Tab-separated table of N, CA and C in Angstrom:
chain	number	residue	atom	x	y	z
S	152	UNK	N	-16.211	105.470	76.943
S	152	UNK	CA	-16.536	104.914	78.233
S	152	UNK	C	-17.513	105.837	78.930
S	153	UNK	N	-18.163	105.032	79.498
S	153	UNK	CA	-19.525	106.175	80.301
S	153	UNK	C	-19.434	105.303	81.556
S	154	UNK	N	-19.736	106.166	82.453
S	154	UNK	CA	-19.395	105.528	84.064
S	154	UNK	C	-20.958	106.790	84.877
S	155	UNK	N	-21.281	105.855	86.030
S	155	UNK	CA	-22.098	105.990	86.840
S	155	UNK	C	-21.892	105.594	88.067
S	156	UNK	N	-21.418	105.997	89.391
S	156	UNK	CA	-21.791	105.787	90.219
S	156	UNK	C	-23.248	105.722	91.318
S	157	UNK	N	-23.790	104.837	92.103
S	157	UNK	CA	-25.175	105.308	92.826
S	157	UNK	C	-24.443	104.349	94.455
S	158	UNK	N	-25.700	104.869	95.104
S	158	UNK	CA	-26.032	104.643	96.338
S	158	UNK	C	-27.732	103.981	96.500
S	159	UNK	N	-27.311	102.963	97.108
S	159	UNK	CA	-28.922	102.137	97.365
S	159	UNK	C	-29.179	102.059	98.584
S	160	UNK	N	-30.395	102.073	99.639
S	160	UNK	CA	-30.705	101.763	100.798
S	160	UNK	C	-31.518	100.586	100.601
S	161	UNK	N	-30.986	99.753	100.584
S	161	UNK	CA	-31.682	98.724	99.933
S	161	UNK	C	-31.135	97.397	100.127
S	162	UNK	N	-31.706	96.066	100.441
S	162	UNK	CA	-31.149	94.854	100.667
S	162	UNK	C	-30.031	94.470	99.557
S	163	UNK	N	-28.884	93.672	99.556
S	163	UNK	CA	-27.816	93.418	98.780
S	163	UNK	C	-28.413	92.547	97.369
S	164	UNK	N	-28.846	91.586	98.740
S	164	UNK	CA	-29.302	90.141	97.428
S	164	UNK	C	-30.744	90.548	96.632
S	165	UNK	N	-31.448	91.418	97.249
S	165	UNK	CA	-32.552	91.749	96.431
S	165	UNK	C	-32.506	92.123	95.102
S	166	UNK	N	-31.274	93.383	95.523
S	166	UNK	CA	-31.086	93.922	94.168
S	166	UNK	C	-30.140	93.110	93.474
S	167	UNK	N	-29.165	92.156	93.797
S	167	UNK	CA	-28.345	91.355	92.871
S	167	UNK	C	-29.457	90.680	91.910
S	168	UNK	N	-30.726	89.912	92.536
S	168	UNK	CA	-31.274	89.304	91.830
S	168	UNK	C	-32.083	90.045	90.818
S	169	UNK	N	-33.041	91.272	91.302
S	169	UNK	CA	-33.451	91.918	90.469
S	169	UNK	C	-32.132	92.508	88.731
S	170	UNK	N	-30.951	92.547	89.484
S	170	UNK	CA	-30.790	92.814	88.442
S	170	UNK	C	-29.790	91.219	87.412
S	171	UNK	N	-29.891	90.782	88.141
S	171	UNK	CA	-29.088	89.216	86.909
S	171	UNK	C	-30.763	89.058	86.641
S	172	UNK	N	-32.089	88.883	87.369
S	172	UNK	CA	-32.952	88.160	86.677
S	172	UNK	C	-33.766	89.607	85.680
S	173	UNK	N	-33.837	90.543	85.930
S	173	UNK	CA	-34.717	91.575	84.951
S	173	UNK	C	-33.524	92.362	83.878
S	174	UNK	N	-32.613	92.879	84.054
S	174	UNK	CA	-31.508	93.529	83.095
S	174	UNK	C	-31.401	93.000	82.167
S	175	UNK	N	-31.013	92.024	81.614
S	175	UNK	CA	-31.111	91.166	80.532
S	175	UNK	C	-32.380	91.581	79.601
S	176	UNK	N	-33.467	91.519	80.247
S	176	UNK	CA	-34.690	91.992	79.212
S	176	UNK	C	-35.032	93.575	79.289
S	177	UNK	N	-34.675	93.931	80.066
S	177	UNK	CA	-35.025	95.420	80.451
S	177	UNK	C	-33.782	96.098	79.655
S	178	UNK	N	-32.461	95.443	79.171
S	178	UNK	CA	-31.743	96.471	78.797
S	178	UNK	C	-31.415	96.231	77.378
S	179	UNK	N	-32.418	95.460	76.387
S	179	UNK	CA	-32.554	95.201	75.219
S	179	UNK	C	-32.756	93.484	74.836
S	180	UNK	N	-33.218	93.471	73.480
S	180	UNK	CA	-33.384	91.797	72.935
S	180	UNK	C	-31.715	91.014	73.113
S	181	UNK	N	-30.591	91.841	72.526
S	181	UNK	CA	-29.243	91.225	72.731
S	181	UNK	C	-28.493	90.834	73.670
S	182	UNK	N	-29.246	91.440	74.978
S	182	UNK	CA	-28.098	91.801	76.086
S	182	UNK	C	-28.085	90.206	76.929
S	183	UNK	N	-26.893	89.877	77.129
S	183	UNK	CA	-26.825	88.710	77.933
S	183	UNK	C	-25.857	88.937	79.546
S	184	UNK	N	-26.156	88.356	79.947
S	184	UNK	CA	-24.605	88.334	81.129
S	184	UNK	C	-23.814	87.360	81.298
S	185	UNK	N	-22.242	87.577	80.341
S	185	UNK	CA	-21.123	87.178	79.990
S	185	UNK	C	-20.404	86.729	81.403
S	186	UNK	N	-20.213	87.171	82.412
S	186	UNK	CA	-19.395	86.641	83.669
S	186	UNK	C	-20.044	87.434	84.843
S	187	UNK	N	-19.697	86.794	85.859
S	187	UNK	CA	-20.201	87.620	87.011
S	187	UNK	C	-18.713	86.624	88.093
S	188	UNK	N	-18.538	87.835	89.070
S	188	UNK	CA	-17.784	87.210	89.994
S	188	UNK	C	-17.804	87.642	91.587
S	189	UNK	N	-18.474	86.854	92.198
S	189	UNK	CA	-18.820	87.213	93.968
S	189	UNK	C	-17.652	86.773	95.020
S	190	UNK	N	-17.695	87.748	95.430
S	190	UNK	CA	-16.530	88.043	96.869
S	190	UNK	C	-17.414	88.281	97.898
S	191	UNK	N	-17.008	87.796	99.424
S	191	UNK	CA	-17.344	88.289	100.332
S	191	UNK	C	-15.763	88.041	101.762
S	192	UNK	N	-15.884	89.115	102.311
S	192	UNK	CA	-15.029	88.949	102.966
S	192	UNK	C	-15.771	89.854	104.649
S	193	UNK	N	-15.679	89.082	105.849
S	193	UNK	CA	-16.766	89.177	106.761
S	193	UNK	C	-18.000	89.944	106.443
S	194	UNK	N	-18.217	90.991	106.772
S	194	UNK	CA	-19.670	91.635	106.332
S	194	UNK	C	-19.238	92.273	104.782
S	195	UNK	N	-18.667	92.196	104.501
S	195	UNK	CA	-18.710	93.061	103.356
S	195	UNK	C	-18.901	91.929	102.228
S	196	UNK	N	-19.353	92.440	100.968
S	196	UNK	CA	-19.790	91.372	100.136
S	196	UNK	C	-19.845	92.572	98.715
S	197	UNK	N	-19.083	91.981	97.627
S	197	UNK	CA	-19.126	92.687	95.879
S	197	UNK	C	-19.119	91.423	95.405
S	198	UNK	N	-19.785	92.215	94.692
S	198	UNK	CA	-19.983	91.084	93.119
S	198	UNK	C	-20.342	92.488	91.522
S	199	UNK	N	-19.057	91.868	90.875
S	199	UNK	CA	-19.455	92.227	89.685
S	199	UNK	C	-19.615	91.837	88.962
S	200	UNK	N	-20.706	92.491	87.283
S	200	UNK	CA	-21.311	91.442	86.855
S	200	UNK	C	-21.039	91.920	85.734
S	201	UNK	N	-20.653	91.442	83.980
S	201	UNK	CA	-20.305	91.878	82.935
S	201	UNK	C	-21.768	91.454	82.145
S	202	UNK	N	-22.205	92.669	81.885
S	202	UNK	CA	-23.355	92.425	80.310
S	202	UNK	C	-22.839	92.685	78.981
S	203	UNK	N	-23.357	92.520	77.938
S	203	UNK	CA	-23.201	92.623	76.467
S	203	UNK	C	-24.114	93.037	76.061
S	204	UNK	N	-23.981	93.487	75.179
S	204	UNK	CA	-25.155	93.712	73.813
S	204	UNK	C	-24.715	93.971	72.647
S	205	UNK	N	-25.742	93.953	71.447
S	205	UNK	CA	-25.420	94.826	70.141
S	205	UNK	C	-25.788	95.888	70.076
S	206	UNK	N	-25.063	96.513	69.720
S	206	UNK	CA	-25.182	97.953	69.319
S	206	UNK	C	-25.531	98.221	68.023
S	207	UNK	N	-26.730	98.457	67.075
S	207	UNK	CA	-26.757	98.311	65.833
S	207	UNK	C	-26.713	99.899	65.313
S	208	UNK	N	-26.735	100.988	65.921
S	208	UNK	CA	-26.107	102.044	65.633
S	208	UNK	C	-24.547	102.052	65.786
S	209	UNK	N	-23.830	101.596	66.405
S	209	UNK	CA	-22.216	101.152	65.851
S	209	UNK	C	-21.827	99.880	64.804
S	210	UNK	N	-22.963	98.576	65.103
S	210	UNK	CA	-22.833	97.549	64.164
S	210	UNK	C	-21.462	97.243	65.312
S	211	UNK	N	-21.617	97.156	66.336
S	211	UNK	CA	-20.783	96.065	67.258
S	211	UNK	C	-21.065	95.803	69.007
S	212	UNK	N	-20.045	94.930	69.441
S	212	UNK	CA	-21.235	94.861	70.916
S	212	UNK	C	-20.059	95.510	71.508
S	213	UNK	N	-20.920	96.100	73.033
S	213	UNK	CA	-20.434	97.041	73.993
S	213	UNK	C	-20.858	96.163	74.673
S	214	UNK	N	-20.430	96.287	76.517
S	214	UNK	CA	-20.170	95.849	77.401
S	214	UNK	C	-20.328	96.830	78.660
S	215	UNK	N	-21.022	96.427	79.617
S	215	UNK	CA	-21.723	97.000	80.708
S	215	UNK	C	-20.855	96.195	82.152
S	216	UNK	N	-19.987	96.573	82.968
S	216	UNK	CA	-19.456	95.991	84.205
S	216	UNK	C	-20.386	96.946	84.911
S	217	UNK	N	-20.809	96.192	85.888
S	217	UNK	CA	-21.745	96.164	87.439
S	217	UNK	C	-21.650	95.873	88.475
S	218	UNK	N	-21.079	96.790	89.321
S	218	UNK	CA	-20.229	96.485	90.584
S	218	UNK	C	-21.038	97.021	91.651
S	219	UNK	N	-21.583	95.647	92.499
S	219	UNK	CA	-22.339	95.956	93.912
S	219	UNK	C	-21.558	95.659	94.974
S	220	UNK	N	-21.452	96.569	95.811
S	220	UNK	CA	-20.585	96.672	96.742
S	220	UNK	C	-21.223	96.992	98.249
S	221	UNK	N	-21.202	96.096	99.129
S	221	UNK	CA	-22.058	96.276	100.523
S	221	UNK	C	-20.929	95.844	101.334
S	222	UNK	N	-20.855	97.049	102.713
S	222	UNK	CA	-20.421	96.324	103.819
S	222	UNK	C	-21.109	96.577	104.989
S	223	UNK	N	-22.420	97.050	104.531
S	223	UNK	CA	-23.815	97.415	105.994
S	223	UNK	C	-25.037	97.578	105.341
S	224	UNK	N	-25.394	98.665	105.477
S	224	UNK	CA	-27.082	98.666	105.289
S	224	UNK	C	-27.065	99.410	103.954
S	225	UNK	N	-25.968	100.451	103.386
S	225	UNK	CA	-26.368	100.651	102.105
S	225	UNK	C	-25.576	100.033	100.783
S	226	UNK	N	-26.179	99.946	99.301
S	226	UNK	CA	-25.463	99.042	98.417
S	226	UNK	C	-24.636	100.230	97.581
S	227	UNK	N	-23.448	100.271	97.332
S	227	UNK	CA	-22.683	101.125	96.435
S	227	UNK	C	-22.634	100.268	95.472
S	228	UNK	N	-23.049	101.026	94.252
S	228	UNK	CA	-23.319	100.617	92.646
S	228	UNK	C	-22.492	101.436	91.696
S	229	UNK	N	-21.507	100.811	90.990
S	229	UNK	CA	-20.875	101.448	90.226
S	229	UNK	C	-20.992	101.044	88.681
S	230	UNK	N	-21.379	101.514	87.284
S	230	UNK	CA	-21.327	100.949	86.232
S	230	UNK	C	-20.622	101.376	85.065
S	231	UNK	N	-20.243	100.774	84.225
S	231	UNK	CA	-19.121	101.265	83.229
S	231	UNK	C	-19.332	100.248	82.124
S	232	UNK	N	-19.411	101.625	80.735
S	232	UNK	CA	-19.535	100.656	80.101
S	232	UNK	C	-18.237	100.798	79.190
S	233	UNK	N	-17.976	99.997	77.733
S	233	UNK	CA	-16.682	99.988	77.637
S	233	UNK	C	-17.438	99.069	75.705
S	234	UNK	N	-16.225	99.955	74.893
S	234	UNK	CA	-16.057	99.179	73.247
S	234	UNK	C	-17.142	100.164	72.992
S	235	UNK	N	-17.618	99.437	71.250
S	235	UNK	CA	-18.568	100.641	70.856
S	235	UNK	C	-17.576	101.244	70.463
S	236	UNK	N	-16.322	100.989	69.794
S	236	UNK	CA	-15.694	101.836	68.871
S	236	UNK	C	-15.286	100.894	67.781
S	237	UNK	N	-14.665	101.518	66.751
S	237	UNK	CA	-13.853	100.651	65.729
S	237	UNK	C	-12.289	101.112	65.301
S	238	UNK	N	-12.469	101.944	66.347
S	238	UNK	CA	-11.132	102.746	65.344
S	238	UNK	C	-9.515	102.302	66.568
S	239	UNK	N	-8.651	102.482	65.857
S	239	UNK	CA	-7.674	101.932	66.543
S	239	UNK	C	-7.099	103.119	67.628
S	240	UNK	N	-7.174	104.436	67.440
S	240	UNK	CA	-6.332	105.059	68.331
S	240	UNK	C	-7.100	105.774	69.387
S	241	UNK	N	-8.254	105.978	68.780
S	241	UNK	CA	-9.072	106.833	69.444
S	241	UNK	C	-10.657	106.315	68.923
S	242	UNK	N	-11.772	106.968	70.056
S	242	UNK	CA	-13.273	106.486	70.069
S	242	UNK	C	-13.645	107.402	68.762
S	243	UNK	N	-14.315	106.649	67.797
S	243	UNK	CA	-14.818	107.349	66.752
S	243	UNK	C	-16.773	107.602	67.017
S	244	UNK	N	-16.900	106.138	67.972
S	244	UNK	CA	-18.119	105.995	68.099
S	244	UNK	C	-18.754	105.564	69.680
S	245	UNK	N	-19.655	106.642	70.119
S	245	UNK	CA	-19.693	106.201	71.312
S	245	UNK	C	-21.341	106.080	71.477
S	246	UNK	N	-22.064	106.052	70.333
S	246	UNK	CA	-23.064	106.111	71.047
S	246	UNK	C	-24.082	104.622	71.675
S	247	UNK	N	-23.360	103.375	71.269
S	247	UNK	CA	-23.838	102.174	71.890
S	247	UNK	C	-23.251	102.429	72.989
S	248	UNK	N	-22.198	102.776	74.031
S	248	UNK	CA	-22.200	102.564	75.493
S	248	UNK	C	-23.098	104.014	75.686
S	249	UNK	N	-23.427	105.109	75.051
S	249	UNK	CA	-24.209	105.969	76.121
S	249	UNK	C	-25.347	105.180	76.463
S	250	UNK	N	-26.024	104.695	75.255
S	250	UNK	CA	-27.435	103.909	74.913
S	250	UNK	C	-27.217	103.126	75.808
S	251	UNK	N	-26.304	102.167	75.894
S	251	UNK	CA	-26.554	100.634	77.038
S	251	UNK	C	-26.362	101.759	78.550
S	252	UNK	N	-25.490	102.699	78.910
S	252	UNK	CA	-25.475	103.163	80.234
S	252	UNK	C	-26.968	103.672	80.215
S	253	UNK	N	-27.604	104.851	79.422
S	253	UNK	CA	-29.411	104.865	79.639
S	253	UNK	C	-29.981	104.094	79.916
S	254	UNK	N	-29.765	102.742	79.455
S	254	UNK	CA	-30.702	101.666	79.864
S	254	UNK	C	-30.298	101.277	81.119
S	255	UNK	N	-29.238	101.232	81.732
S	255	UNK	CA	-28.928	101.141	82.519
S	255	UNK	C	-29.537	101.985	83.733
S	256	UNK	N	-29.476	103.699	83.513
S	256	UNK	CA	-30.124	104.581	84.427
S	256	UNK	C	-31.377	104.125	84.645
S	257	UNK	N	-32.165	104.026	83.305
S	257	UNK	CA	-33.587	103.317	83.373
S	257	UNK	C	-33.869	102.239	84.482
S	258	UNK	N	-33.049	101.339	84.144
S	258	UNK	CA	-33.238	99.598	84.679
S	258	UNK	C	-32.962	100.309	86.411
S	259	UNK	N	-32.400	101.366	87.213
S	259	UNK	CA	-31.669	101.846	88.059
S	259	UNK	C	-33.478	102.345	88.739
S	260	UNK	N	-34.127	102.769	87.737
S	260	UNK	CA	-35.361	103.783	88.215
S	260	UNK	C	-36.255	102.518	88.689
S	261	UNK	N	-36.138	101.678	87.657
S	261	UNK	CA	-37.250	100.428	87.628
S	261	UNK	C	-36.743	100.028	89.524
S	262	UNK	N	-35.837	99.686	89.814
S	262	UNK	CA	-35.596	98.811	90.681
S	262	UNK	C	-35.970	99.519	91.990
S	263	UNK	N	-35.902	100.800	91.433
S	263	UNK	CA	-36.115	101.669	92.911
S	263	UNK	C	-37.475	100.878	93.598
S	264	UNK	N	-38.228	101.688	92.561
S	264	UNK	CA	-39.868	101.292	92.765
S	264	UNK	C	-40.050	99.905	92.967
S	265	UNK	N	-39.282	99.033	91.991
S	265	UNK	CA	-39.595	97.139	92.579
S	265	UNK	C	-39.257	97.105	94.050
S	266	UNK	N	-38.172	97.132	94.137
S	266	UNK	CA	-37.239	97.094	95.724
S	266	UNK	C	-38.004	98.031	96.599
S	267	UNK	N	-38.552	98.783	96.385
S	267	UNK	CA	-38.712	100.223	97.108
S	267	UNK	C	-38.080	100.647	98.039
S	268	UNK	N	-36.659	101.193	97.426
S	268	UNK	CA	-35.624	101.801	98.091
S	268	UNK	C	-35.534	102.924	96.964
S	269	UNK	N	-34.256	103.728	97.492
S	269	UNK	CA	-33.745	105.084	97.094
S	269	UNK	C	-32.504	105.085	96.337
S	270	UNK	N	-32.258	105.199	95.675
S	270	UNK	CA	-31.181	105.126	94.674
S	270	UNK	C	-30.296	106.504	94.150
S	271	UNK	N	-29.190	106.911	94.986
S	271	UNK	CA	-28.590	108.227	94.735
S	271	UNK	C	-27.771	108.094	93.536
S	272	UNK	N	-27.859	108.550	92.471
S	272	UNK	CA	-26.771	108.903	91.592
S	272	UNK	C	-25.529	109.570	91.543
S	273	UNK	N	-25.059	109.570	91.273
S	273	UNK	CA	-23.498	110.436	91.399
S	273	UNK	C	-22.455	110.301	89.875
S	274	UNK	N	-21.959	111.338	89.474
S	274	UNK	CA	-21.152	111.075	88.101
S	274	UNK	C	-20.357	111.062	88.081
S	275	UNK	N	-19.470	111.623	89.401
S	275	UNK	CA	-18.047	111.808	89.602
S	275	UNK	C	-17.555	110.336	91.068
S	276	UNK	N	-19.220	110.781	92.233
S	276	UNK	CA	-18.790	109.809	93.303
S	276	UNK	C	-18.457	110.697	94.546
S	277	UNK	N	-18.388	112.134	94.231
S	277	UNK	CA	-17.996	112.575	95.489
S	277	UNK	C	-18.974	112.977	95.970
S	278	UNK	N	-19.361	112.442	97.269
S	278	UNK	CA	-20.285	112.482	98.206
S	278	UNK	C	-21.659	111.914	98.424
S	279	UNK	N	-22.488	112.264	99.055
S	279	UNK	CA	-23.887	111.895	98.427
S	279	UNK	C	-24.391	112.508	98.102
S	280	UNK	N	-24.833	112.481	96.655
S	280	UNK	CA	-25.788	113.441	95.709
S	280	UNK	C	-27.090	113.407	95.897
S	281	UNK	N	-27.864	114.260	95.147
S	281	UNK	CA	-29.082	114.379	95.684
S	281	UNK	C	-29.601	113.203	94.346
S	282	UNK	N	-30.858	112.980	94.495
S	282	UNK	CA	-31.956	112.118	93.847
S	282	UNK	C	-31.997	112.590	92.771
S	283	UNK	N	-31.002	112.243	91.467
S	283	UNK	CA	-30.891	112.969	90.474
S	283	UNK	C	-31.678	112.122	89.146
S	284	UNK	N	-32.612	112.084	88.303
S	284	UNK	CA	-32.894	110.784	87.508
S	284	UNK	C	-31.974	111.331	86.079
S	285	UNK	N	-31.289	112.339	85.773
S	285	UNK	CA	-30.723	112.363	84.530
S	285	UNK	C	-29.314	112.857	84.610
S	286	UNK	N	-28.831	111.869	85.888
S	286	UNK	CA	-27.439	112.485	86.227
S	286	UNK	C	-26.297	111.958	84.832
S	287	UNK	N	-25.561	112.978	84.661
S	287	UNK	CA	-24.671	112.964	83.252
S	287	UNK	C	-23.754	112.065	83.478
S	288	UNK	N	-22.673	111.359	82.505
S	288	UNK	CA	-21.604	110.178	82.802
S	288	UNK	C	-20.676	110.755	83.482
């Protein structure tokens, strides 16, 4: 499992759309989006969104959850990816979720510059981090 937290100053729906309409191609030929599910409750508004792909360095698909979370002016982004193993007790193989979370950091850089907002990373979540582009899982 590889996990990322960020921080966006940035409109909600902008970036929802940027990322259901560009992620899909930006985060490989396989990757689709399997479910998505939107909540809003008065100002506040999440939606998370499940991607897929193949992993052909494991020879199976991994899975990307995408959780946008707004209740004012900035978007909290959380991502996790998950599978990319074969073995029953323990991860033998992890390197399709690092690969889909990179693409992920990537697709994270792209949007800055589309949106032109600021995008804080964080690996743990505590606090606000500085403008990191190779923050670790």
């Amino acid at each position: 499992m590889s996990l990322i937290k960020a921080t966006a100053n940035c409109d909600f729906d902008l970036l929802l759309d940027c990322l259901r309409r560009e992620f899909p191609n930006y985060g490989g030929i396989s990757v689709t989006e399997e479910s998505r599910c939107d909540m809003t409750d008065g100002n506040a508004r999440c939606c998370v969104t499940v991607f897929e792909r193949y992993s052909y360095t494991g020879g199976n698909r991994v899975s990307l959850a995408v959780t946008l979370f707004t209740g004012g002016d900035k978007v909290r982004i959380s991502a996790v990816t998950s599978g990319g193993s074969q073995a029953v007790f323990f991860k033998l193989n992890i390197f399709g979720e690092e690969a889909f979370m990179d693409k992920f950091r990537e697709f994270l850089q792209y949007a800055v510059k589309k949106c032109k907002t600021e995008v804080l990373l964080s690996a743990d979540g505590s606090g606000p981090p500085p403008f990191d582009t190779d923050a670790a899982d």
